[in-house]
Short mmCIF file of C-alpha atoms in Angstrom, two decimals:
data_model
loop_
_atom_site.label_atom_id
_atom_site.label_comp_id
_atom_site.label_asym_id
_atom_site.label_seq_id
_atom_site.Cartn_x
_atom_site.Cartn_y
_atom_site.Cartn_z
CA MET A 167 11.22 31.33 25.00
CA LYS A 168 11.03 27.53 23.75
CA ARG A 169 11.22 28.78 20.16
CA PHE A 170 14.21 30.74 20.74
CA PHE A 171 16.09 27.95 22.30
CA ALA A 172 15.20 25.58 19.46
CA LEU A 173 16.33 28.00 16.77
CA PHE A 174 19.55 28.83 18.83
CA LEU A 175 20.51 25.17 19.32
CA ALA A 176 19.89 24.47 15.74
CA ALA A 177 22.10 27.19 14.76
CA VAL A 178 24.87 25.89 17.11
CA LEU A 179 24.59 22.31 15.90
CA THR A 180 24.71 23.54 12.22
CA CYS A 181 27.69 25.70 12.69
CA SER A 182 29.44 22.94 14.61
CA ALA A 183 28.77 20.39 11.82
CA ALA A 184 30.50 22.72 9.35
CA SER A 185 33.35 23.60 11.76
CA PRO A 186 35.86 21.02 10.24
CA ALA A 187 35.50 22.50 6.79
CA SER A 188 35.57 26.17 7.88
CA ALA A 189 38.09 25.58 10.61
CA ILE A 190 36.03 27.62 13.03
CA ASP A 191 36.18 26.68 16.70
CA PHE A 192 32.66 27.20 18.35
CA SER A 193 32.35 27.28 22.12
CA VAL A 194 29.37 27.86 24.38
CA LYS A 195 29.59 29.18 28.10
CA GLY A 196 27.23 30.78 30.41
CA GLN A 197 25.86 31.16 33.80
CA TRP A 198 22.41 30.64 35.60
CA ASN A 199 21.52 32.66 38.65
CA MET A 200 18.62 31.79 40.95
CA GLY A 201 18.14 34.36 43.69
CA PHE A 202 15.90 34.67 46.72
CA GLY A 203 15.85 37.51 49.12
CA ALA A 204 14.12 39.81 51.48
CA ALA A 205 14.98 43.60 52.24
CA ASP A 206 13.76 47.05 53.25
CA THR A 207 15.98 49.57 51.48
CA LYS A 208 14.02 52.80 52.41
CA PHE A 209 15.72 55.21 54.92
CA THR A 210 12.44 56.81 55.80
CA SER A 211 9.47 54.59 57.18
CA ARG A 212 6.74 57.24 56.78
CA TYR A 213 6.42 60.81 55.34
CA ARG A 214 3.76 63.49 55.07
CA ASP A 215 2.48 64.99 51.86
CA SER A 216 1.28 68.64 51.18
CA GLU A 217 -2.06 67.90 52.95
CA ARG A 218 -0.12 66.42 55.96
CA ARG A 219 -1.32 62.94 55.15
CA ARG A 220 1.01 60.30 56.41
CA HIS A 221 2.22 57.62 53.76
CA LYS A 222 4.29 54.57 54.26
CA SER A 223 7.64 54.89 52.19
CA ASN A 224 8.02 51.34 51.08
CA ASN A 225 5.10 49.92 49.21
CA THR A 226 7.18 47.17 47.52
CA ASP A 227 7.26 43.53 48.43
CA THR A 228 9.78 42.67 51.24
CA PHE A 229 10.45 39.25 49.61
CA ALA A 230 11.15 38.37 45.93
CA ALA A 231 12.59 35.39 43.83
CA ARG A 232 14.29 35.93 40.46
CA GLN A 233 16.32 34.14 37.93
CA ARG A 234 18.42 34.88 34.83
CA LEU A 235 20.65 33.13 32.36
CA LEU A 236 23.61 34.50 30.41
CA LEU A 237 24.57 32.51 27.27
CA GLN A 238 27.63 33.31 25.37
CA LEU A 239 28.63 31.88 21.93
CA ASP A 240 32.35 32.44 20.81
CA ALA A 241 33.32 31.67 17.17
CA ALA A 242 37.16 31.71 16.67
CA ILE A 243 39.00 31.07 13.47
CA SER A 244 42.34 31.81 15.09
CA GLU A 245 43.79 33.86 17.97
CA ASN A 246 43.69 36.85 15.55
CA LEU A 247 40.16 36.66 14.56
CA SER A 248 36.97 35.72 16.58
CA GLY A 249 33.41 36.82 17.20
CA THR A 250 31.32 36.79 20.39
CA VAL A 251 27.56 37.02 20.97
CA MET A 252 26.02 36.96 24.50
CA PHE A 253 22.34 36.63 25.23
CA HIS A 254 20.80 37.80 28.47
CA ILE A 255 17.49 35.89 29.33
CA GLY A 256 15.74 37.59 32.13
CA PRO A 257 15.86 38.78 34.85
CA GLN A 258 12.44 37.01 35.58
CA LYS A 259 10.68 37.64 38.71
CA TRP A 260 8.83 34.49 39.78
CA GLY A 261 5.11 35.00 39.54
CA TYR A 262 5.45 38.33 37.45
CA ALA A 263 3.68 37.69 34.02
CA GLY A 264 5.44 40.68 32.33
CA GLN A 265 8.84 38.88 32.65
CA GLY A 266 7.52 35.30 31.85
CA GLY A 267 7.50 34.27 35.40
CA ALA A 268 3.90 33.65 35.94
CA LEU A 269 1.75 30.56 35.23
CA GLY A 270 2.47 29.55 31.61
CA ALA A 271 6.04 30.98 31.64
CA ASP A 272 5.74 32.98 28.42
CA GLY A 273 7.54 36.37 28.16
CA SER A 274 9.78 38.39 26.02
CA MET A 275 12.90 38.54 28.12
CA VAL A 276 15.67 37.71 25.61
CA LYS A 277 18.26 40.52 25.22
CA VAL A 278 21.63 40.91 23.33
CA ARG A 279 24.16 41.74 26.15
CA GLN A 280 27.25 41.55 23.93
CA ALA A 281 27.96 41.16 20.28
CA TYR A 282 31.37 42.01 18.99
CA ILE A 283 34.27 40.93 16.84
CA ASP A 284 38.04 40.69 17.84
CA TRP A 285 40.73 41.06 15.17
CA ALA A 286 44.40 41.82 15.07
CA ILE A 287 46.68 43.19 12.39
CA PRO A 288 49.05 40.50 11.20
CA ASP A 289 52.58 40.64 12.54
CA THR A 290 51.83 43.33 15.10
CA THR A 291 50.59 43.58 18.79
CA ILE A 292 47.69 45.78 17.59
CA ARG A 293 44.39 44.14 18.56
CA THR A 294 40.91 45.76 17.94
CA ARG A 295 37.38 44.91 19.46
CA MET A 296 34.33 46.21 17.64
CA GLY A 297 30.76 46.07 18.75
CA ILE A 298 28.57 45.89 21.72
CA GLN A 299 30.97 45.14 24.61
CA ASN A 300 31.77 45.39 28.27
CA PHE A 301 34.32 48.17 29.11
CA ALA A 302 35.51 49.78 32.26
CA MET A 303 37.75 52.73 32.87
CA PRO A 304 40.96 51.61 34.77
CA TYR A 305 40.66 51.42 38.51
CA ALA A 306 42.90 50.17 41.45
CA ALA A 307 40.90 50.41 44.83
CA GLY A 308 37.36 49.36 44.81
CA GLY A 309 36.05 49.69 41.29
CA SER A 310 35.42 52.43 38.69
CA ALA A 311 33.73 55.51 39.91
CA VAL A 312 33.23 56.87 36.40
CA PHE A 313 32.38 54.32 33.86
CA ASP A 314 31.84 50.47 33.74
CA LEU A 315 29.16 49.30 31.41
CA ARG A 316 28.43 47.71 28.02
CA GLY A 317 27.59 49.28 24.81
CA ALA A 318 28.71 50.10 21.12
CA ALA A 319 32.41 50.76 20.94
CA VAL A 320 35.65 50.42 19.09
CA ASN A 321 38.63 49.45 21.42
CA THR A 322 42.02 49.16 20.13
CA HIS A 323 45.15 48.09 22.11
CA LEU A 324 48.87 48.17 21.36
CA ASP A 325 51.76 46.66 23.32
CA PHE A 326 55.09 48.50 23.06
CA ASN A 327 56.86 45.92 25.12
CA ASP A 328 56.07 43.61 28.04
CA ASN A 329 55.62 46.46 30.56
CA ILE A 330 53.90 49.43 28.62
CA GLY A 331 50.91 49.55 26.20
CA LEU A 332 48.33 51.93 24.87
CA THR A 333 44.62 51.60 24.51
CA ALA A 334 42.26 53.93 22.56
CA PHE A 335 38.52 53.73 22.29
CA TRP A 336 35.46 55.44 20.93
CA PHE A 337 32.30 54.74 22.85
CA ARG A 338 28.71 55.89 21.75
CA PRO A 339 26.34 55.44 24.82
CA PHE A 340 23.41 57.36 23.06
CA ASN A 341 22.07 58.35 19.77
CA ASP A 342 18.57 58.76 18.18
CA ASN A 343 16.77 58.36 21.40
CA TYR A 344 15.08 61.70 21.41
CA ASP A 345 11.46 61.92 20.56
CA SER A 346 10.48 65.57 20.44
CA SER A 347 6.65 64.66 20.44
CA ALA A 348 7.02 62.58 23.79
CA SER A 349 9.45 64.62 25.57
CA VAL A 350 8.38 65.74 29.08
CA TYR A 351 11.02 68.41 29.56
CA GLU A 352 11.44 71.64 28.06
CA ASP A 353 13.34 71.40 24.63
CA ASN A 354 14.68 73.68 21.87
CA GLY A 355 11.92 72.85 19.35
CA ASP A 356 14.31 70.43 17.45
CA PRO A 357 13.01 67.55 15.51
CA SER A 358 13.17 63.93 16.76
CA GLY A 359 16.70 62.37 16.62
CA TYR A 360 18.36 65.76 16.31
CA LEU A 361 21.61 66.56 18.37
CA ASP A 362 21.01 63.59 20.66
CA ASN A 363 24.27 61.69 20.52
CA MET A 364 26.74 61.08 23.26
CA ASP A 365 30.30 60.19 22.22
CA LEU A 366 33.27 59.36 24.45
CA PHE A 367 36.84 59.10 23.53
CA SER A 368 39.87 57.71 25.70
CA LEU A 369 43.41 57.16 25.86
CA ILE A 370 44.72 54.76 28.41
CA LEU A 371 48.43 54.03 29.04
CA PRO A 372 49.04 50.87 31.15
CA MET A 373 52.37 50.54 32.71
CA ASN A 374 52.99 47.24 34.68
CA PHE A 375 56.31 46.47 36.44
CA GLU A 376 57.19 43.91 39.06
CA SER A 377 56.77 46.37 42.01
CA ILE A 378 54.04 48.70 40.84
CA SER A 379 51.57 49.24 38.07
CA LEU A 380 49.90 52.46 37.26
CA THR A 381 47.47 53.20 34.43
CA PRO A 382 47.00 57.00 33.82
CA TRP A 383 44.03 57.71 31.40
CA VAL A 384 42.03 60.69 30.16
CA MET A 385 38.60 60.67 28.55
CA TYR A 386 36.84 63.26 26.56
CA GLY A 387 33.25 63.41 25.53
CA ILE A 388 30.40 65.46 23.93
CA GLN A 389 26.82 65.25 24.39
CA GLY A 390 24.24 66.87 22.15
CA ARG A 391 21.62 69.26 23.52
CA ASN A 392 18.96 66.67 23.27
CA THR A 393 20.97 63.74 24.41
CA GLY A 394 19.22 63.65 27.82
CA ASN A 395 15.79 64.83 26.70
CA PHE A 396 13.78 61.71 26.66
CA ALA A 397 11.85 60.12 29.54
CA SER A 398 13.75 57.00 30.15
CA TYR A 399 16.97 58.91 30.55
CA LYS A 400 15.76 61.52 32.98
CA TYR A 401 13.40 59.16 34.88
CA SER A 402 16.13 56.36 34.81
CA GLY A 403 13.91 53.66 33.44
CA LEU A 404 16.99 51.90 32.39
CA ALA A 405 17.38 48.83 34.61
CA ASP A 406 19.37 45.85 35.22
CA GLY A 407 22.84 47.60 34.97
CA ALA A 408 22.19 49.70 31.89
CA PRO A 409 23.58 53.27 32.11
CA ALA A 410 22.10 55.27 34.76
CA ILE A 411 23.39 58.78 33.68
CA THR A 412 24.69 61.01 36.46
CA LEU A 413 26.13 63.73 34.34
CA THR A 414 23.59 66.47 35.35
CA PRO A 415 23.42 67.68 38.90
CA TYR A 416 20.67 67.19 41.42
CA LEU A 417 18.55 64.58 39.68
CA ASN A 418 18.23 62.55 42.84
CA ALA A 419 18.39 65.18 45.51
CA LEU A 420 15.76 67.53 43.91
CA GLY A 421 13.40 64.83 43.14
CA GLN A 422 13.56 65.26 39.34
CA GLY A 423 11.01 62.97 37.87
CA GLY A 424 8.71 63.21 40.86
CA GLY A 425 6.84 66.37 39.85
CA LEU A 426 8.56 68.42 42.59
CA ASN A 427 10.25 71.74 42.63
CA VAL A 428 12.33 71.46 39.42
CA SER A 429 11.09 73.16 36.31
CA ARG A 430 12.13 74.58 32.86
CA TYR A 431 15.02 71.94 32.80
CA GLY A 432 17.41 71.51 29.92
CA SER A 433 16.89 74.24 27.34
CA THR A 434 20.02 75.44 25.87
CA SER A 435 21.24 77.26 22.68
CA LYS A 436 24.28 75.27 22.54
CA THR A 437 24.53 72.44 20.01
CA TYR A 438 27.07 70.27 21.94
CA GLY A 439 28.64 70.31 25.43
CA SER A 440 32.16 68.93 26.50
CA MET A 441 32.75 66.38 29.10
CA PHE A 442 36.20 65.46 30.57
CA TRP A 443 37.60 62.71 32.98
CA ALA A 444 41.14 61.82 34.04
CA GLY A 445 42.23 59.14 36.40
CA LEU A 446 45.46 57.61 37.96
CA PRO A 447 45.15 54.11 39.54
CA VAL A 448 48.25 52.79 41.20
CA LYS A 449 48.95 49.32 42.66
CA ILE A 450 52.00 48.89 44.77
CA ARG A 451 53.42 45.23 45.22
CA SER A 452 56.82 45.97 46.51
CA PHE A 453 55.95 45.43 50.25
CA ASP A 454 54.66 41.95 50.01
CA PRO A 455 52.61 40.72 51.87
CA TRP A 456 51.20 44.22 51.95
CA ASN A 457 48.94 45.17 49.00
CA ILE A 458 48.33 48.79 48.37
CA GLU A 459 46.03 50.40 46.00
CA LEU A 460 45.19 54.10 45.14
CA ASP A 461 42.76 55.89 42.81
CA LEU A 462 42.64 59.53 41.84
CA ASN A 463 39.76 60.76 39.63
CA TYR A 464 38.53 64.13 38.30
CA GLY A 465 35.63 64.89 36.02
CA TYR A 466 33.87 67.87 34.42
CA VAL A 467 30.62 68.29 32.52
CA GLU A 468 29.93 71.41 30.68
CA GLU A 469 26.68 73.43 31.40
CA MET A 470 23.94 72.40 28.96
CA GLY A 471 21.10 74.61 29.99
CA LYS A 472 19.75 75.77 33.43
CA PHE A 473 16.69 74.97 35.60
CA ASP A 474 14.36 76.66 37.91
CA VAL A 475 14.08 75.58 41.52
CA LEU A 476 12.04 76.66 44.53
CA THR A 477 13.57 77.51 47.86
CA ARG A 478 11.70 76.22 50.84
CA ASN A 479 8.70 75.78 48.65
CA ASP A 480 8.18 79.42 48.26
CA PRO A 481 6.75 80.42 44.73
CA ASN A 482 8.16 83.87 45.19
CA ASP A 483 11.73 82.69 45.81
CA ILE A 484 13.04 80.82 42.67
CA ARG A 485 16.56 80.35 42.03
CA ARG A 486 18.07 79.67 38.48
CA GLY A 487 20.50 76.58 38.57
CA SER A 488 23.31 75.59 36.36
CA THR A 489 23.69 72.01 35.00
CA GLN A 490 27.38 72.29 35.08
CA ARG A 491 29.10 69.57 37.22
CA GLN A 492 32.72 69.02 38.29
CA GLY A 493 34.42 67.17 41.05
CA TRP A 494 36.96 64.97 42.31
CA LEU A 495 37.57 61.75 44.20
CA VAL A 496 40.33 59.84 45.94
CA LYS A 497 40.06 56.24 47.24
CA ALA A 498 42.49 53.81 48.77
CA LEU A 499 42.68 50.10 50.08
CA ILE A 500 45.50 48.50 52.07
CA GLY A 501 45.39 44.84 52.65
CA TYR A 502 47.68 42.36 54.36
CA ASN A 503 47.73 38.75 52.82
CA LEU A 504 47.59 35.94 55.30
CA ASP A 505 47.05 32.25 54.90
CA TRP A 506 43.60 32.27 56.21
CA GLY A 507 42.33 35.72 54.78
CA THR A 508 43.26 39.19 53.87
CA PRO A 509 42.43 41.80 56.71
CA GLY A 510 42.49 45.45 55.36
CA ILE A 511 41.45 49.13 55.59
CA PHE A 512 39.88 51.29 53.01
CA GLY A 513 38.54 54.85 52.58
CA TRP A 514 37.73 57.61 50.18
CA TYR A 515 36.94 61.27 49.98
CA ALA A 516 34.95 62.98 47.23
CA SER A 517 34.00 66.63 46.60
CA GLY A 518 30.69 67.84 47.45
CA ASP A 519 28.23 70.61 46.52
CA ASP A 520 29.02 74.03 47.91
CA GLY A 521 25.41 75.29 48.53
CA ASN A 522 25.22 77.49 45.49
CA ILE A 523 23.14 76.06 42.72
CA LYS A 524 23.87 79.00 40.45
CA ASN A 525 27.33 77.65 39.80
CA GLY A 526 26.38 73.95 39.22
CA SER A 527 27.26 70.98 41.22
CA GLU A 528 30.69 70.23 42.71
CA ARG A 529 30.07 66.38 42.93
CA MET A 530 32.11 64.37 40.48
CA PRO A 531 30.15 63.38 37.49
CA SER A 532 29.86 59.74 36.14
CA VAL A 533 28.51 57.92 33.25
CA CYS A 534 27.87 54.52 34.84
CA PRO A 535 29.96 53.92 37.99
CA TYR A 536 30.39 50.52 39.75
CA THR A 537 32.45 50.91 42.99
CA PHE A 538 32.71 48.02 45.42
CA LEU A 539 34.49 49.05 48.60
CA THR A 540 31.23 47.71 50.34
CA SER A 541 28.39 45.46 49.29
CA PHE A 542 25.22 47.18 50.41
CA MET A 543 26.01 50.74 49.43
CA GLY A 544 28.38 49.57 46.93
CA ASP A 545 28.93 46.66 44.44
CA GLY A 546 31.14 44.45 46.59
CA ASN A 547 29.06 41.25 45.93
CA LEU A 548 26.82 39.96 43.23
CA ALA A 549 25.17 43.13 41.83
CA TRP A 550 22.36 41.05 40.31
CA GLY A 551 19.94 40.61 43.11
CA PRO A 552 16.50 39.16 43.80
CA GLY A 553 14.69 42.19 43.16
CA GLY A 554 15.34 45.94 42.03
CA ASP A 555 15.08 47.33 45.60
CA PHE A 556 17.75 44.79 46.75
CA LEU A 557 20.34 46.13 44.50
CA ASP A 558 23.29 48.35 45.47
CA LEU A 559 22.44 51.86 46.92
CA ASN A 560 25.42 54.05 45.89
CA ASP A 561 28.02 52.96 43.23
CA SER A 562 29.42 56.52 42.50
CA LEU A 563 30.79 57.77 46.04
CA ALA A 564 30.11 61.33 44.65
CA GLY A 565 29.52 63.74 47.51
CA THR A 566 30.54 61.37 50.20
CA TRP A 567 33.61 60.35 52.31
CA GLY A 568 34.09 57.19 54.25
CA ALA A 569 36.32 54.69 56.04
CA GLY A 570 36.19 50.97 56.80
CA LEU A 571 37.65 47.83 58.00
CA GLN A 572 37.39 44.31 56.21
CA LEU A 573 38.43 40.86 56.73
CA ALA A 574 38.25 39.42 53.02
CA ASP A 575 38.23 35.84 51.86
CA ILE A 576 38.52 34.38 55.39
CA SER A 577 38.45 30.53 55.18
CA PHE A 578 38.80 28.11 57.98
CA THR A 579 36.89 25.22 56.13
CA GLU A 580 37.51 24.00 52.68
CA LYS A 581 35.13 25.34 50.01
CA LEU A 582 33.67 28.04 52.35
CA THR A 583 34.77 31.67 52.47
CA HIS A 584 33.64 34.80 54.26
CA THR A 585 33.98 38.51 53.83
CA LEU A 586 33.16 40.99 56.64
CA ARG A 587 33.14 44.66 56.26
CA VAL A 588 32.32 47.68 58.66
CA ALA A 589 32.25 51.11 57.13
CA TYR A 590 31.25 54.54 58.11
CA TRP A 591 29.78 56.81 55.47
CA GLY A 592 29.70 60.74 55.76
CA GLY A 593 28.59 63.40 53.38
CA THR A 594 30.62 66.20 51.83
CA ASN A 595 27.70 68.40 50.34
CA SER A 596 26.84 71.60 52.02
CA PRO A 597 23.83 71.48 54.43
CA ALA A 598 22.58 74.60 52.76
CA MET A 599 21.42 72.49 49.74
CA VAL A 600 18.64 70.98 51.90
CA LYS A 601 16.34 73.93 51.49
CA TYR A 602 16.02 72.97 47.78
CA MET A 603 15.30 69.25 48.47
CA ASP A 604 12.47 66.92 49.47
CA THR A 605 13.79 64.26 52.10
CA ALA A 606 12.04 61.37 50.60
CA TYR A 607 13.67 61.88 47.23
CA ALA A 608 17.02 62.89 48.49
CA TRP A 609 17.37 59.87 50.63
CA GLU A 610 16.08 57.40 48.10
CA SER A 611 17.96 57.11 44.97
CA THR A 612 15.80 57.95 41.85
CA ASN A 613 18.66 57.14 39.65
CA ASN A 614 18.73 53.38 39.55
CA HIS A 615 20.67 53.35 42.72
CA PHE A 616 23.79 54.59 41.02
CA GLU A 617 23.91 57.80 43.16
CA GLY A 618 22.37 58.30 46.49
CA PRO A 619 21.34 58.85 49.19
CA TYR A 620 22.33 62.71 49.24
CA MET A 621 24.39 63.31 52.27
CA THR A 622 25.42 66.58 53.68
CA SER A 623 28.44 67.17 56.08
CA ASN A 624 26.14 66.81 59.08
CA ASP A 625 25.02 63.25 58.10
CA GLY A 626 26.29 59.73 58.63
CA LEU A 627 25.58 56.03 57.96
CA LEU A 628 27.16 52.90 59.45
CA GLU A 629 27.29 49.89 57.22
CA PHE A 630 27.75 46.23 58.09
CA ASN A 631 28.30 43.57 55.29
CA LEU A 632 28.69 39.78 55.60
CA VAL A 633 29.15 37.72 52.38
CA ASN A 634 29.50 34.00 52.59
CA ILE A 635 30.34 31.79 49.55
CA TYR A 636 30.06 27.98 49.63
CA LYS A 637 31.59 26.31 46.49
CA MET A 638 29.58 23.01 46.56
CA TYR A 639 30.97 21.86 43.22
CA GLU A 640 33.55 23.31 40.81
CA ASN A 641 30.82 25.04 38.70
CA PHE A 642 28.27 25.63 41.51
CA ASN A 643 28.27 28.30 44.28
CA ILE A 644 25.88 29.30 46.97
CA ASN A 645 26.22 32.87 47.84
CA VAL A 646 24.56 34.24 51.10
CA GLU A 647 24.78 37.89 51.85
CA LEU A 648 23.58 39.90 54.92
CA GLY A 649 23.62 43.68 55.04
CA TYR A 650 22.62 46.30 57.62
CA ILE A 651 22.93 50.14 57.57
CA ALA A 652 22.33 52.23 60.75
CA ASN A 653 20.75 55.58 59.83
CA PHE A 654 22.51 58.60 61.36
CA MET A 655 21.14 61.21 58.97
CA ASP A 656 20.76 64.45 60.75
CA ASP A 657 17.11 65.32 61.69
CA ASN A 658 17.86 68.95 62.51
CA THR A 659 19.38 69.43 59.03
CA TRP A 660 16.75 67.59 56.86
CA LYS A 661 13.81 69.15 58.88
CA LYS A 662 14.82 72.26 57.00
CA ASN A 663 14.05 70.75 53.60
CA TYR A 664 12.20 72.70 50.96
CA ARG A 665 8.85 71.24 51.88
CA ASP A 666 8.39 72.82 55.24
CA PHE A 667 5.37 70.64 55.88
CA GLY A 668 7.31 67.46 54.77
CA SER A 669 7.95 65.56 57.96
CA TYR A 670 9.21 62.05 58.09
CA ASP A 671 10.06 59.05 60.25
CA LYS A 672 13.56 57.69 59.47
CA GLN A 673 14.72 54.01 60.07
CA ASP A 674 17.66 51.82 59.57
CA ILE A 675 17.70 49.52 56.46
CA TRP A 676 18.58 45.76 55.77
CA LYS A 677 18.84 43.06 53.29
CA MET A 678 19.44 39.36 53.00
CA GLN A 679 19.78 37.29 49.97
CA ILE A 680 20.85 33.81 48.70
CA ILE A 681 21.99 33.28 45.24
CA PHE A 682 22.67 29.93 43.49
CA THR A 683 25.15 30.22 40.71
CA TYR A 684 25.87 27.57 37.92
CA SER A 685 28.54 28.55 35.60
CA PHE A 686 29.69 26.37 32.63
#
């Protein structure tokens, strides 16, 4: 770590010394985060295994402390040509040697978060960004339920006039990750690195007027038959905001990766499969001080192989499921702007599974969603938390519906703001799906918290959020979050799960965290 900082500082000083001759303007900015928190985010307190032995569900630490540093260097020769690189140092859990947080503080935790160039065609409004970059599909109410992440892309934007533009991009989330010798899933006998790319192509039409803005968009994609056939993809070993793929159905609900009731997954004779999404975010400003936001989304992923699943843990009752997935989502937010804050209401409804695994999943697919209507089940506050289990529990909204009230940005004292939310979550999935599932896996997200828990139409959760932000200095904030979720999942439904011996004890969940942020 010390060697990296020395080399980086030397490079910055060298470039800065040369800047008058080359007319390049260098700037450095970044952010430090120090986080401390406690939580229990398991909806079950205990469960029984196949031998009826009772196990504690949460075997992780209740308390954790972490830190991270984001460091960005921009090199601009003009407004038409520049380059950016961002380094991500951490996150480092205090006391953990593997992340450089133990005594001695040595660890390999430096990562490239972004690295791209911006350039414009002379005498036009056409601007292009190439390289590893952050990008999100357009949204209005409460974040993108489809795609919001960083990766390698080419992104070009054109302004037709002051009100209407056009954006086109090509994004490559995955390529050459398939290792046939290390695959833990059934494959097609293909060599490593073969037919394992995923490519996404999108057209976006932003239209902004005085009283309304709307941004219709479409995105088409292809995925090779080996795109998902490596362990870190299926087991979701990708962490800290990296893509947690939710394209294929039932990964969380059926306990894929836990050695449970899913087998023969992923084999197909197809070379590539199609993916498609469309969205229409709308923001209405003509009724000031009212603020109205609405989002419509649809997604489809072509079947790329089938899988076997046991029904009620019966080896003689095996169903063949489809990996096709398609569904839709609508969400809305209405706020009223006052001097002391913004009270509002919000809600959403997403399609759910119909109970027949032979025809695939009816939950809307996503690539890497980040919705933030709430801050415990969603990304409504700092997504980076003081521990993996303290992160958000559901960023996709797939297979759920909900409604909530909020008092946002309340401020009665200078430099101190509060946001209070109360939301009820329900499920839109058929209760018939439970006979294929294990409760411990269905309720605990196994897909890096991006999708879960799995909720049927008989289930419910009641979420409470309180976020407090104190701006001590211009560049220094203290963020305190409290979250609680009351568990109203239906016992009569989930006691019919596929493990007829798999009883459990459910519980409410909670978290509290304080994060110190210095931005420069």
